[in-house]
mmCIF file of C-alpha atoms in Angstrom:
data_model
loop_
_atom_site.group_PDB
_atom_site.id
_atom_site.type_symbol
_atom_site.label_atom_id
_atom_site.label_comp_id
_atom_site.label_asym_id
_atom_site.label_seq_id
_atom_site.Cartn_x
_atom_site.Cartn_y
_atom_site.Cartn_z
ATOM 1 C CA MET A 428 53.753 -12.589 3.424
ATOM 2 C CA LYS A 429 51.727 -12.151 6.595
ATOM 3 C CA GLU A 430 48.080 -13.090 6.462
ATOM 4 C CA LEU A 431 45.759 -10.137 7.071
ATOM 5 C CA ALA A 432 43.838 -10.419 10.311
ATOM 6 C CA ARG A 433 40.033 -10.477 10.028
ATOM 7 C CA ASN A 434 38.703 -8.338 12.826
ATOM 8 C CA LYS A 435 35.000 -8.122 13.497
ATOM 9 C CA MET A 436 33.521 -4.664 13.573
ATOM 10 C CA THR A 437 30.464 -3.336 15.421
ATOM 11 C CA VAL A 438 28.430 -0.558 13.816
ATOM 12 C CA ASN A 439 25.352 1.300 14.988
ATOM 13 C CA ILE A 440 22.409 1.691 12.617
ATOM 14 C CA GLY A 441 20.158 4.355 14.092
ATOM 15 C CA PRO A 442 18.678 5.713 16.212
ATOM 16 C CA GLN A 443 18.477 8.432 13.536
ATOM 17 C CA HIS A 444 18.933 6.289 10.423
ATOM 18 C CA PRO A 445 16.144 7.072 7.903
ATOM 19 C CA SER A 446 15.490 3.409 7.055
ATOM 20 C CA THR A 447 14.578 2.493 10.624
ATOM 21 C CA HIS A 448 11.490 4.735 10.227
ATOM 22 C CA GLY A 449 11.677 5.794 13.838
ATOM 23 C CA VAL A 450 14.142 5.969 16.683
ATOM 24 C CA LEU A 451 15.519 2.440 16.876
ATOM 25 C CA ARG A 452 19.176 1.539 17.328
ATOM 26 C CA LEU A 453 20.525 -1.679 15.869
ATOM 27 C CA SER A 454 23.953 -2.701 17.122
ATOM 28 C CA VAL A 455 25.299 -4.867 14.295
ATOM 29 C CA GLU A 456 28.442 -6.990 14.512
ATOM 30 C CA LEU A 457 30.034 -7.577 11.107
ATOM 31 C CA ASP A 458 32.543 -10.056 9.781
ATOM 32 C CA GLY A 459 33.360 -8.367 6.511
ATOM 33 C CA GLU A 460 29.881 -7.670 5.135
ATOM 34 C CA LYS A 461 28.235 -10.613 6.896
ATOM 35 C CA ILE A 462 26.163 -9.988 10.011
ATOM 36 C CA THR A 463 27.201 -12.209 12.919
ATOM 37 C CA LYS A 464 25.112 -10.495 15.579
ATOM 38 C CA CYS A 465 22.265 -7.965 15.630
ATOM 39 C CA THR A 466 20.958 -6.428 18.855
ATOM 40 C CA PRO A 467 17.944 -4.048 18.774
ATOM 41 C CA TYR A 468 17.717 -1.287 21.394
ATOM 42 C CA LEU A 469 14.402 0.359 22.242
ATOM 43 C CA GLY A 470 13.680 3.177 24.662
ATOM 44 C CA TYR A 471 14.332 6.313 22.595
ATOM 45 C CA LEU A 472 10.613 6.977 22.042
ATOM 46 C CA HIS A 473 9.072 5.790 25.309
ATOM 47 C CA ARG A 474 6.057 7.961 26.202
ATOM 48 C CA GLY A 475 4.616 6.088 29.151
ATOM 49 C CA LEU A 476 1.258 5.503 27.486
ATOM 50 C CA GLU A 477 0.347 2.713 29.875
ATOM 51 C CA LYS A 478 1.158 4.674 33.034
ATOM 52 C CA ALA A 479 -0.648 7.733 31.629
ATOM 53 C CA ALA A 480 -3.968 5.858 31.756
ATOM 54 C CA GLN A 481 -3.878 5.709 35.553
ATOM 55 C CA ASP A 482 -3.951 9.517 35.889
ATOM 56 C CA ARG A 483 -6.791 10.150 33.441
ATOM 57 C CA LEU A 484 -10.507 9.559 33.150
ATOM 58 C CA PHE A 485 -11.506 6.782 30.761
ATOM 59 C CA ALA A 486 -12.647 9.439 28.273
ATOM 60 C CA GLN A 487 -9.445 11.487 28.675
ATOM 61 C CA TYR A 488 -7.287 8.470 27.855
ATOM 62 C CA LEU A 489 -9.279 7.601 24.712
ATOM 63 C CA PRO A 490 -7.676 10.232 22.389
ATOM 64 C CA MET A 491 -4.197 9.044 23.453
ATOM 65 C CA VAL A 492 -4.952 5.506 22.295
ATOM 66 C CA ASP A 493 -4.884 6.590 18.616
ATOM 67 C CA ARG A 494 -1.218 7.433 19.077
ATOM 68 C CA VAL A 495 0.013 4.017 20.198
ATOM 69 C CA ASP A 496 0.199 3.172 16.488
ATOM 70 C CA TYR A 497 -0.360 6.404 14.602
ATOM 71 C CA LEU A 498 -0.851 4.506 11.310
ATOM 72 C CA ALA A 499 -3.585 2.232 12.696
ATOM 73 C CA GLY A 500 -5.393 4.319 15.287
ATOM 74 C CA PHE A 501 -8.832 2.779 14.686
ATOM 75 C CA PHE A 502 -7.594 -0.659 15.798
ATOM 76 C CA TYR A 503 -6.269 0.637 19.095
ATOM 77 C CA SER A 504 -9.444 2.574 19.784
ATOM 78 C CA GLN A 505 -11.395 -0.636 19.165
ATOM 79 C CA ALA A 506 -9.113 -2.654 21.451
ATOM 80 C CA TYR A 507 -9.416 -0.165 24.323
ATOM 81 C CA LEU A 508 -13.146 0.448 23.914
ATOM 82 C CA SER A 509 -13.873 -3.264 23.597
ATOM 83 C CA ALA A 510 -12.299 -3.898 27.011
ATOM 84 C CA VAL A 511 -14.148 -0.981 28.628
ATOM 85 C CA GLU A 512 -17.457 -1.959 27.002
ATOM 86 C CA GLU A 513 -17.065 -5.512 28.307
ATOM 87 C CA LEU A 514 -16.844 -4.201 31.880
ATOM 88 C CA LEU A 515 -19.729 -1.817 31.217
ATOM 89 C CA GLU A 516 -21.695 -4.904 30.085
ATOM 90 C CA ILE A 517 -22.988 -3.227 26.946
ATOM 91 C CA GLU A 518 -23.222 -4.249 23.304
ATOM 92 C CA ILE A 519 -22.883 -1.497 20.741
ATOM 93 C CA PRO A 520 -25.540 -1.102 17.992
ATOM 94 C CA LYS A 521 -25.193 -3.172 14.821
ATOM 95 C CA ASN A 522 -24.708 -0.042 12.682
ATOM 96 C CA ALA A 523 -21.810 1.049 14.891
ATOM 97 C CA GLN A 524 -20.233 -2.393 14.569
ATOM 98 C CA TYR A 525 -20.380 -2.191 10.774
ATOM 99 C CA ILE A 526 -18.932 1.332 10.808
ATOM 100 C CA ARG A 527 -16.062 0.251 13.058
ATOM 101 C CA VAL A 528 -15.226 -2.677 10.773
ATOM 102 C CA LEU A 529 -15.489 -0.504 7.645
ATOM 103 C CA THR A 530 -13.147 2.163 9.016
ATOM 104 C CA MET A 531 -10.698 -0.411 10.418
ATOM 105 C CA GLU A 532 -10.432 -2.250 7.110
ATOM 106 C CA LEU A 533 -9.911 1.022 5.220
ATOM 107 C CA ASN A 534 -7.267 1.830 7.829
ATOM 108 C CA ARG A 535 -5.623 -1.543 7.156
ATOM 109 C CA VAL A 536 -5.375 -0.681 3.454
ATOM 110 C CA SER A 537 -3.983 2.810 4.099
ATOM 111 C CA SER A 538 -1.335 1.439 6.480
ATOM 112 C CA HIS A 539 -0.300 -1.311 4.064
ATOM 113 C CA LEU A 540 0.044 1.270 1.280
ATOM 114 C CA LEU A 541 2.343 3.426 3.397
ATOM 115 C CA TRP A 542 4.363 0.344 4.355
ATOM 116 C CA LEU A 543 4.628 -0.641 0.696
ATOM 117 C CA GLY A 544 5.890 2.775 -0.393
ATOM 118 C CA CYS A 545 8.481 2.940 2.393
ATOM 119 C CA PHE A 546 9.596 -0.678 1.872
ATOM 120 C CA LEU A 547 10.216 -0.052 -1.818
ATOM 121 C CA MET A 548 12.030 3.184 -1.059
ATOM 122 C CA ASP A 549 14.379 1.276 1.275
ATOM 123 C CA LEU A 550 15.116 -1.083 -1.633
ATOM 124 C CA GLY A 551 15.879 1.808 -3.993
ATOM 125 C CA ASN A 552 12.596 2.092 -5.923
ATOM 126 C CA GLN A 553 11.770 5.781 -5.637
ATOM 127 C CA GLY A 554 8.998 5.927 -8.253
ATOM 128 C CA ALA A 555 6.644 3.430 -6.620
ATOM 129 C CA VAL A 556 6.474 5.561 -3.469
ATOM 130 C CA PHE A 557 4.357 8.184 -5.209
ATOM 131 C CA TYR A 558 1.858 5.635 -6.543
ATOM 132 C CA ALA A 559 1.398 4.144 -3.062
ATOM 133 C CA PHE A 560 1.059 7.503 -1.327
ATOM 134 C CA ASN A 561 -1.392 8.852 -3.912
ATOM 135 C CA LEU A 562 -3.689 5.870 -3.312
ATOM 136 C CA ARG A 563 -3.340 6.259 0.442
ATOM 137 C CA ASN A 564 -4.185 9.938 0.133
ATOM 138 C CA GLU A 565 -7.587 9.021 -1.304
ATOM 139 C CA ILE A 566 -8.327 6.972 1.822
ATOM 140 C CA LEU A 567 -7.218 9.826 4.085
ATOM 141 C CA ASN A 568 -9.624 12.097 2.204
ATOM 142 C CA ILE A 569 -12.428 9.660 3.057
ATOM 143 C CA PHE A 570 -11.360 9.566 6.723
ATOM 144 C CA GLU A 571 -11.404 13.358 6.776
ATOM 145 C CA LYS A 572 -14.997 13.355 5.531
ATOM 146 C CA ILE A 573 -16.061 10.780 8.125
ATOM 147 C CA THR A 574 -14.173 11.964 11.220
ATOM 148 C CA GLY A 575 -12.873 15.454 10.442
ATOM 149 C CA ALA A 576 -9.250 14.260 10.738
ATOM 150 C CA ARG A 577 -6.825 12.513 8.410
ATOM 151 C CA MET A 578 -5.043 10.797 11.300
ATOM 152 C CA MET A 579 -5.675 10.602 15.087
ATOM 153 C CA HIS A 580 -9.414 10.380 14.476
ATOM 154 C CA ASN A 581 -10.893 9.946 17.992
ATOM 155 C CA TYR A 582 -14.046 8.807 16.182
ATOM 156 C CA TYR A 583 -15.028 5.778 18.242
ATOM 157 C CA ILE A 584 -16.759 6.452 21.561
ATOM 158 C CA PHE A 585 -18.013 4.317 24.443
ATOM 159 C CA GLY A 586 -21.062 2.525 23.095
ATOM 160 C CA GLY A 587 -20.552 3.197 19.383
ATOM 161 C CA VAL A 588 -19.209 5.917 17.094
ATOM 162 C CA ARG A 589 -19.653 9.693 17.038
ATOM 163 C CA ASP A 590 -21.740 10.046 13.873
ATOM 164 C CA LYS A 591 -23.272 7.908 11.186
ATOM 165 C CA ILE A 592 -21.694 7.904 7.720
ATOM 166 C CA SER A 593 -23.884 9.673 5.182
ATOM 167 C CA ASN A 594 -25.011 8.046 1.944
ATOM 168 C CA ASN A 595 -22.848 10.488 -0.025
ATOM 169 C CA ILE A 596 -19.703 9.373 1.805
ATOM 170 C CA LEU A 597 -20.684 5.699 1.506
ATOM 171 C CA ASN A 598 -21.049 6.172 -2.263
ATOM 172 C CA ASP A 599 -17.630 7.891 -2.325
ATOM 173 C CA ILE A 600 -16.200 4.804 -0.616
ATOM 174 C CA LEU A 601 -17.773 2.530 -3.244
ATOM 175 C CA ASP A 602 -16.352 4.712 -6.023
ATOM 176 C CA PHE A 603 -12.901 4.459 -4.433
ATOM 177 C CA THR A 604 -12.994 0.665 -4.091
ATOM 178 C CA GLN A 605 -14.296 0.190 -7.652
ATOM 179 C CA ASN A 606 -11.463 2.281 -9.123
ATOM 180 C CA PHE A 607 -8.781 1.010 -6.772
ATOM 181 C CA ASN A 608 -7.823 -2.227 -8.527
ATOM 182 C CA GLN A 609 -7.092 -0.550 -11.844
ATOM 183 C CA LYS A 610 -4.828 2.030 -10.171
ATOM 184 C CA PHE A 611 -3.214 -0.536 -7.894
ATOM 185 C CA LYS A 612 -2.441 -2.826 -10.842
ATOM 186 C CA VAL A 613 0.016 -0.223 -12.140
ATOM 187 C CA LEU A 614 1.872 -0.350 -8.832
ATOM 188 C CA GLU A 615 1.799 -4.161 -8.683
ATOM 189 C CA ASN A 616 3.217 -4.433 -12.210
ATOM 190 C CA MET A 617 6.178 -2.292 -11.162
ATOM 191 C CA ILE A 618 7.055 -4.656 -8.326
ATOM 192 C CA THR A 619 5.818 -8.248 -8.313
ATOM 193 C CA GLU A 620 7.795 -9.524 -11.321
ATOM 194 C CA ASN A 621 10.609 -6.984 -11.105
ATOM 195 C CA PRO A 622 13.859 -9.036 -11.216
ATOM 196 C CA ILE A 623 15.698 -6.612 -8.925
ATOM 197 C CA PHE A 624 12.881 -6.739 -6.357
ATOM 198 C CA LEU A 625 12.812 -10.545 -6.549
ATOM 199 C CA ASP A 626 16.583 -10.736 -6.008
ATOM 200 C CA ARG A 627 16.294 -8.462 -2.971
ATOM 201 C CA THR A 628 13.400 -10.333 -1.308
ATOM 202 C CA LYS A 629 13.108 -14.006 -2.349
ATOM 203 C CA GLY A 630 14.809 -16.416 0.036
ATOM 204 C CA LEU A 631 15.871 -13.552 2.302
ATOM 205 C CA GLY A 632 15.076 -13.136 5.999
ATOM 206 C CA ILE A 633 13.357 -16.497 6.333
ATOM 207 C CA LEU A 634 11.181 -16.616 9.433
ATOM 208 C CA THR A 635 10.195 -20.201 10.196
ATOM 209 C CA SER A 636 7.256 -21.110 12.411
ATOM 210 C CA GLU A 637 9.761 -22.649 14.858
ATOM 211 C CA ILE A 638 11.271 -19.181 15.337
ATOM 212 C CA ALA A 639 8.036 -17.183 15.013
ATOM 213 C CA LEU A 640 6.075 -18.935 17.779
ATOM 214 C CA PRO A 641 8.609 -18.536 20.636
ATOM 215 C CA TYR A 642 8.942 -14.860 19.665
ATOM 216 C CA ALA A 643 5.126 -14.444 19.780
ATOM 217 C CA ILE A 644 4.975 -13.193 16.187
ATOM 218 C CA THR A 645 1.446 -12.649 14.867
ATOM 219 C CA GLY A 646 -0.307 -11.135 11.847
ATOM 220 C CA VAL A 647 1.081 -11.271 8.322
ATOM 221 C CA ASN A 648 4.587 -12.075 9.587
ATOM 222 C CA LEU A 649 3.253 -15.308 11.134
ATOM 223 C CA ARG A 650 0.902 -16.193 8.273
ATOM 224 C CA ALA A 651 3.800 -15.886 5.817
ATOM 225 C CA SER A 652 5.471 -18.677 7.813
ATOM 226 C CA GLY A 653 2.640 -21.141 7.226
ATOM 227 C CA LEU A 654 0.441 -20.601 10.290
ATOM 228 C CA SER A 655 -3.032 -19.312 9.445
ATOM 229 C CA LEU A 656 -3.808 -17.397 12.638
ATOM 230 C CA ASP A 657 -6.151 -14.422 12.255
ATOM 231 C CA PHE A 658 -8.196 -13.337 15.268
ATOM 232 C CA ARG A 659 -10.970 -12.044 13.021
ATOM 233 C CA LYS A 660 -11.589 -15.755 12.390
ATOM 234 C CA GLU A 661 -10.182 -17.414 15.533
ATOM 235 C CA LYS A 662 -11.927 -15.149 18.047
ATOM 236 C CA PRO A 663 -14.464 -13.112 16.043
ATOM 237 C CA TYR A 664 -15.478 -9.701 17.379
ATOM 238 C CA LEU A 665 -17.928 -7.053 16.154
ATOM 239 C CA ILE A 666 -19.586 -8.468 12.988
ATOM 240 C CA TYR A 667 -16.610 -10.281 11.438
ATOM 241 C CA ASP A 668 -18.404 -13.615 11.762
ATOM 242 C CA GLU A 669 -21.146 -12.245 9.473
ATOM 243 C CA LEU A 670 -18.710 -11.279 6.694
ATOM 244 C CA ASP A 671 -17.339 -13.480 3.949
ATOM 245 C CA PHE A 672 -13.538 -13.440 3.677
ATOM 246 C CA THR A 673 -10.536 -15.751 3.566
ATOM 247 C CA VAL A 674 -7.195 -15.613 5.360
ATOM 248 C CA PRO A 675 -4.288 -15.943 2.887
ATOM 249 C CA THR A 676 -1.253 -17.942 4.005
ATOM 250 C CA ALA A 677 2.233 -18.583 2.592
ATOM 251 C CA PHE A 678 4.881 -21.082 3.638
ATOM 252 C CA GLU A 679 8.228 -19.684 2.495
ATOM 253 C CA GLY A 680 8.559 -17.195 5.375
ATOM 254 C CA ASP A 681 10.799 -14.849 3.371
ATOM 255 C CA CYS A 682 10.564 -11.123 2.613
ATOM 256 C CA TYR A 683 8.738 -11.781 -0.650
ATOM 257 C CA SER A 684 6.034 -13.874 1.083
ATOM 258 C CA ARG A 685 5.411 -11.112 3.600
ATOM 259 C CA TYR A 686 5.120 -8.619 0.731
ATOM 260 C CA LYS A 687 2.745 -10.853 -1.243
ATOM 261 C CA LEU A 688 0.457 -11.514 1.719
ATOM 262 C CA ARG A 689 0.090 -7.799 2.398
ATOM 263 C CA ILE A 690 -0.883 -7.274 -1.235
ATOM 264 C CA ASP A 691 -3.507 -10.027 -0.869
ATOM 265 C CA GLU A 692 -4.705 -8.531 2.406
ATOM 266 C CA ILE A 693 -5.267 -5.151 0.747
ATOM 267 C CA LYS A 694 -7.648 -6.766 -1.750
ATOM 268 C CA ILE A 695 -9.474 -8.772 0.934
ATOM 269 C CA SER A 696 -9.890 -5.671 3.111
ATOM 270 C CA LEU A 697 -11.388 -3.742 0.213
ATOM 271 C CA ASP A 698 -13.898 -6.540 -0.307
ATOM 272 C CA LEU A 699 -14.823 -6.326 3.394
ATOM 273 C CA VAL A 700 -15.239 -2.554 2.996
ATOM 274 C CA ASN A 701 -17.658 -3.162 0.122
ATOM 275 C CA GLN A 702 -19.681 -5.649 2.182
ATOM 276 C CA CYS A 703 -19.953 -3.174 5.073
ATOM 277 C CA THR A 704 -20.804 -0.264 2.774
ATOM 278 C CA ASP A 705 -23.581 -2.197 1.035
ATOM 279 C CA TRP A 706 -25.088 -3.163 4.413
ATOM 280 C CA LEU A 707 -24.936 0.400 5.762
ATOM 281 C CA LEU A 708 -26.556 1.844 2.637
ATOM 282 C CA SER A 709 -29.616 -0.320 3.310
ATOM 283 C CA HIS A 710 -29.703 0.243 7.109
ATOM 284 C CA GLN A 711 -29.255 3.984 7.495
ATOM 285 C CA GLU A 712 -32.071 4.277 10.029
ATOM 286 C CA GLY A 713 -30.204 2.379 12.776
ATOM 287 C CA LYS A 714 -28.561 3.964 15.834
ATOM 288 C CA VAL A 715 -24.774 4.340 15.860
ATOM 289 C CA ALA A 716 -24.273 4.880 19.611
ATOM 290 C CA LEU A 717 -25.844 4.117 22.968
ATOM 291 C CA GLU A 718 -26.921 7.003 25.159
ATOM 292 C CA LEU A 719 -24.080 7.175 27.659
ATOM 293 C CA ASN A 720 -22.483 10.000 29.589
ATOM 294 C CA GLN A 721 -19.113 9.894 27.881
ATOM 295 C CA ILE A 722 -17.298 11.837 30.606
ATOM 296 C CA ASN A 723 -18.432 9.942 33.704
ATOM 297 C CA ILE A 724 -17.811 6.406 32.489
ATOM 298 C CA LYS A 725 -17.420 4.070 35.488
ATOM 299 C CA PRO A 726 -17.076 0.399 34.566
ATOM 300 C CA LYS A 727 -17.556 -2.150 37.315
ATOM 301 C CA ALA A 728 -14.483 -3.366 39.177
ATOM 302 C CA GLY A 729 -12.840 -6.251 37.378
ATOM 303 C CA LYS A 730 -10.591 -7.326 34.540
ATOM 304 C CA ALA A 731 -11.084 -7.472 30.781
ATOM 305 C CA VAL A 732 -8.852 -8.492 27.889
ATOM 306 C CA SER A 733 -9.674 -7.581 24.292
ATOM 307 C CA TYR A 734 -8.331 -9.183 21.102
ATOM 308 C CA THR A 735 -8.009 -7.171 17.887
ATOM 309 C CA GLU A 736 -6.364 -8.253 14.622
ATOM 310 C CA SER A 737 -4.521 -5.062 13.765
ATOM 311 C CA VAL A 738 -2.471 -4.230 10.661
ATOM 312 C CA ARG A 739 0.698 -5.659 12.168
ATOM 313 C CA GLY A 740 -0.801 -8.502 14.163
ATOM 314 C CA LEU A 741 -2.569 -9.190 17.443
ATOM 315 C CA VAL A 742 -3.295 -6.191 19.673
ATOM 316 C CA MET A 743 -4.482 -6.907 23.206
ATOM 317 C CA CYS A 744 -5.660 -4.425 25.800
ATOM 318 C CA HIS A 745 -5.573 -5.762 29.347
ATOM 319 C CA LEU A 746 -7.706 -3.503 31.527
ATOM 320 C CA ILE A 747 -8.054 -3.616 35.334
ATOM 321 C CA THR A 748 -10.628 -1.385 37.033
ATOM 322 C CA ASP A 749 -11.598 -0.704 40.643
ATOM 323 C CA GLY A 750 -15.007 0.868 40.023
ATOM 324 C CA SER A 751 -13.709 4.448 39.891
ATOM 325 C CA GLU A 752 -13.691 6.899 36.978
ATOM 326 C CA LYS A 753 -10.040 6.075 36.131
ATOM 327 C CA PRO A 754 -8.416 2.795 35.017
ATOM 328 C CA LYS A 755 -6.383 1.071 37.686
ATOM 329 C CA ARG A 756 -4.090 -0.512 35.080
ATOM 330 C CA VAL A 757 -3.876 -0.625 31.286
ATOM 331 C CA LYS A 758 -1.438 -3.002 29.632
ATOM 332 C CA TRP A 759 -0.954 -3.190 25.853
ATOM 333 C CA ARG A 760 0.211 -6.144 23.803
ATOM 334 C CA THR A 761 1.606 -4.639 20.585
ATOM 335 C CA PRO A 762 2.856 -6.782 17.652
ATOM 336 C CA SER A 763 5.744 -4.490 16.609
ATOM 337 C CA PHE A 764 7.419 -5.032 19.998
ATOM 338 C CA TYR A 765 7.892 -8.713 19.151
ATOM 339 C CA ALA A 766 8.764 -8.135 15.492
ATOM 340 C CA VAL A 767 11.687 -5.904 16.539
ATOM 341 C CA GLN A 768 13.125 -8.626 18.747
ATOM 342 C CA VAL A 769 13.041 -11.339 16.073
ATOM 343 C CA LEU A 770 15.542 -9.286 14.038
ATOM 344 C CA GLU A 771 18.309 -10.764 16.190
ATOM 345 C CA LYS A 772 17.537 -14.131 14.536
ATOM 346 C CA LEU A 773 16.665 -13.075 10.989
ATOM 347 C CA ALA A 774 19.668 -10.814 10.410
ATOM 348 C CA ILE A 775 22.394 -13.331 11.226
ATOM 349 C CA GLY A 776 24.190 -14.713 8.156
ATOM 350 C CA ASN A 777 22.892 -12.009 5.816
ATOM 351 C CA THR A 778 24.809 -9.032 4.501
ATOM 352 C CA ILE A 779 24.603 -5.511 5.846
ATOM 353 C CA ALA A 780 22.982 -4.459 2.541
ATOM 354 C CA ASP A 781 20.111 -6.889 3.155
ATOM 355 C CA LEU A 782 19.398 -5.801 6.726
ATOM 356 C CA MET A 783 16.980 -3.025 5.803
ATOM 357 C CA ALA A 784 15.129 -5.283 3.349
ATOM 358 C CA ILE A 785 14.529 -7.766 6.201
ATOM 359 C CA TYR A 786 13.636 -5.023 8.678
ATOM 360 C CA GLY A 787 11.281 -3.314 6.215
ATOM 361 C CA SER A 788 9.464 -6.553 5.362
ATOM 362 C CA LEU A 789 8.397 -6.957 9.011
ATOM 363 C CA ASP A 790 6.370 -3.700 8.936
ATOM 364 C CA ILE A 791 7.508 -2.336 12.291
ATOM 365 C CA VAL A 792 6.095 0.925 13.667
ATOM 366 C CA LEU A 793 8.327 2.190 16.453
ATOM 367 C CA PRO A 794 5.784 4.136 18.572
ATOM 368 C CA GLU A 795 3.863 0.850 18.837
ATOM 369 C CA ALA A 796 6.988 -1.043 19.902
ATOM 370 C CA ASP A 797 8.203 1.645 22.308
ATOM 371 C CA ARG A 798 4.930 2.874 23.755
#
């Protein structure tokens, strides 16, 4: 009897596949169910957000920055404004620094909750999605009270923030953080010791530090591989050096480690929110912005690079100015761009059924990768 020939097959996942959470195409070569090659293709969502800066005033470009990563807009506003403020040679008021950190850390929690719900949905757990999104909705309600918007806030301005946060809203934030752990425990109990979840994540998609560093991986994805690099500690900005927090690290580098570190990061961020809220409640008299003409911002000619530890890793804004009212060049360093590329290493040797578990554990946001 003739032996059946084993032919490799190439399949496309995306660009419209629901589990890619955006327009990404993965060209996957299969030998049976085993992946022998995985090639990511970007470009379906490119909006030219770097080139757009050159045709706009500094203030006109600011609202667009929220959209580089629509789930973590505060971090991108901070990265852009930090670079501009460096060339303006100004330091924003202490109250504004605390407000920026408070809103960014709440934003970190809201983004992690959305990631968690979507990650579990990709693995087949439909019920946990509603718990995660209900908790995230409470944070969006707080953002709406502070900024008037649930997403795309445009709340930070050159030299500070638009408005101070009232005592009533600060007390609402404290109420949320005090009740969060009890609600979140229900969600954790559904996942952390779930045997199906453990089978789908432990020992899968191992990202070693030897792979992570050449691919310029940062954030949780790097810290899950044993390297404790967090720019809130390494290169402190705003008032992070005045706050008390630790940077959790794991060494396994698998999907489960990346999940566990994000759970830990949620709790640490909430503690940072509490520290900022307590400080603001006792310093309500301080200014939250410098008196600047927001429309006619003209930084001096030069270069500036900002470092911001975003939800998904290191965000850098490289700004070049020529002394005019428009940027000469804006270049973004976005962590999802690098996380997409490392898939070509992590997918090989795993089954097609495990591909979305590996992809989901990296927490990739496509508009950030394909800006």
